[in-house]
Amino acid sequence: MQEITEDDEVKGLYWVTINGRRFLATKNFAPGISVYGERTLKRGSEEYRIWDPYRSKLAAAMFKGLSFMPIGEGSRVLYLGASTGTTVSHVSDIVGSSGVVFAVEVSHRVARELVEHVAKHRRNVIPIVEDARNYSKYGVVYGKIDVVYSDIAQPDQTEIALGNCRRYLSPRGYLMLVVKSRSIDVVKEPEVVIRAEQERIKEAGLDIVQSILSLEPYDRDHGFILSRMQTTKDSSS
Ligand code: SAM
């Protein structure tokens, strides 16, 4: 027995119940094409992709009680640390044909897979092979961005994300930051590191909407911070 229902608040996000177990899913923007071996389900002419929280920190954050999901149909997302596109592909499903995902990845080898498995089949994904520190070099990003999503496991990951926000985020846009505590400090407790990064974000002038201090059991040593721009920012830097 399976039941598929759209999320009450986020268009493009679905909950699937199979034999009493609940799964998160998105409607496949590229039907027939799977990205990371994820399970797919058919309902009529539509295909849904199960979104695995053990493979995607955004899905993990939702299972850990993310109170607000700023990415929805039509969103314009700047995604830092796209890797091979596991999470990017689900974000692409959600934003659909009226949205766009600018997917930044520094590694050429990894970016080739992102292009082959994801961007080639999804016209709403625009790959950018660049270090996210060099945000002024992206070139292809046009217009203002609704959400900066960052998952780059670098010691200066928060600074990199904030630099991208200053340059591209719309005045009331959101930053979704995955914090890998061990990339910042291997000795300190992850929660201490994540709280410190939260303070940096506040100092940069964003409001903290929610902090998820641990993504366990889905991922170890990671936190997730959702924040929002407070006021109009100068985007000329
Ligand atoms: N977000 C991906 C997902 O959920 O499918 C996983 C991201 S993986 C943890 C981190 C990625 O960030 C790696 O592919 C790495 O090459 C990339 N990365 C690390 N530093 C970067 C930087 N400075 N600029 C852009 N990408 C970077």
PDB file of C-alpha atoms and ligand atoms in Angstrom, residues 55-57 79 81-83 85-87 104-107 110 130-133 151-152 154 160, ligand 1:
ATOM      1  CA  ARG A  55      22.274  10.902   1.321  1.00  0.00           C
ATOM      2  CA  SER A  56      21.112  14.509   1.501  1.00  0.00           C
ATOM      3  CA  LYS A  57      21.531  16.928   4.411  1.00  0.00           C
ATOM      4  CA  TYR A  79      23.768  26.185  -4.448  1.00  0.00           C
ATOM      5  CA  GLY A  81      29.065  22.648  -3.107  1.00  0.00           C
ATOM      6  CA  ALA A  82      26.866  20.913  -5.674  1.00  0.00           C
ATOM      7  CA  SER A  83      29.028  17.782  -5.803  1.00  0.00           C
ATOM      8  CA  GLY A  85      24.089  16.641  -7.725  1.00  0.00           C
ATOM      9  CA  THR A  86      22.267  14.382  -5.261  1.00  0.00           C
ATOM     10  CA  THR A  87      20.592  17.250  -3.395  1.00  0.00           C
ATOM     11  CA  VAL A 104      28.627  25.797  -7.938  1.00  0.00           C
ATOM     12  CA  GLU A 105      31.261  23.060  -7.676  1.00  0.00           C
ATOM     13  CA  VAL A 106      35.027  23.565  -7.463  1.00  0.00           C
ATOM     14  CA  SER A 107      36.177  20.103  -8.529  1.00  0.00           C
ATOM     15  CA  VAL A 110      32.962  15.999  -9.748  1.00  0.00           C
ATOM     16  CA  GLU A 130      34.370  27.620  -9.743  1.00  0.00           C
ATOM     17  CA  ASP A 131      35.640  28.076  -6.209  1.00  0.00           C
ATOM     18  CA  ALA A 132      32.723  29.610  -4.288  1.00  0.00           C
ATOM     19  CA  ARG A 133      35.239  32.088  -2.817  1.00  0.00           C
ATOM     20  CA  ASP A 151      27.375  22.700   1.849  1.00  0.00           C
ATOM     21  CA  ILE A 152      31.102  23.041   1.243  1.00  0.00           C
ATOM     22  CA  GLN A 154      35.694  24.220   4.368  1.00  0.00           C
ATOM     23  CA  ILE A 160      32.236  31.930   1.823  1.00  0.00           C
TER      24      ILE A 160
HETATM   25  N1  SAM B   1      25.727  19.241  -1.266  1.00  0.00           N
HETATM   26  C1  SAM B   1      26.064  17.947  -1.835  1.00  0.00           C
HETATM   27  C2  SAM B   1      24.822  17.072  -1.773  1.00  0.00           C
HETATM   28  O1  SAM B   1      24.093  17.128  -0.780  1.00  0.00           O
HETATM   29  O2  SAM B   1      24.575  16.343  -2.745  1.00  0.00           O
HETATM   30  C3  SAM B   1      27.254  17.349  -1.131  1.00  0.00           C
HETATM   31  C4  SAM B   1      28.382  18.353  -1.029  1.00  0.00           C
HETATM   32  S1  SAM B   1      29.938  17.692  -0.518  1.00  0.00           S
HETATM   33  C5  SAM B   1      29.745  17.516   1.182  1.00  0.00           C
HETATM   34  C6  SAM B   1      30.934  19.137  -0.595  1.00  0.00           C
HETATM   35  C7  SAM B   1      31.248  19.578  -2.025  1.00  0.00           C
HETATM   36  O3  SAM B   1      31.704  20.921  -1.973  1.00  0.00           O
HETATM   37  C8  SAM B   1      32.342  18.760  -2.694  1.00  0.00           C
HETATM   38  O4  SAM B   1      31.891  18.277  -3.931  1.00  0.00           O
HETATM   39  C9  SAM B   1      33.488  19.759  -2.861  1.00  0.00           C
HETATM   40  O5  SAM B   1      34.260  19.549  -4.040  1.00  0.00           O
HETATM   41  C10 SAM B   1      32.729  21.072  -2.916  1.00  0.00           C
HETATM   42  N2  SAM B   1      33.523  22.243  -2.489  1.00  0.00           N
HETATM   43  C11 SAM B   1      34.417  22.303  -1.457  1.00  0.00           C
HETATM   44  N3  SAM B   1      34.951  23.535  -1.377  1.00  0.00           N
HETATM   45  C12 SAM B   1      34.378  24.270  -2.341  1.00  0.00           C
HETATM   46  C13 SAM B   1      34.510  25.623  -2.754  1.00  0.00           C
HETATM   47  N4  SAM B   1      35.356  26.448  -2.128  1.00  0.00           N
HETATM   48  N5  SAM B   1      33.776  26.051  -3.786  1.00  0.00           N
HETATM   49  C14 SAM B   1      32.920  25.225  -4.424  1.00  0.00           C
HETATM   50  N6  SAM B   1      32.743  23.923  -4.088  1.00  0.00           N
HETATM   51  C15 SAM B   1      33.461  23.454  -3.062  1.00  0.00           C
END
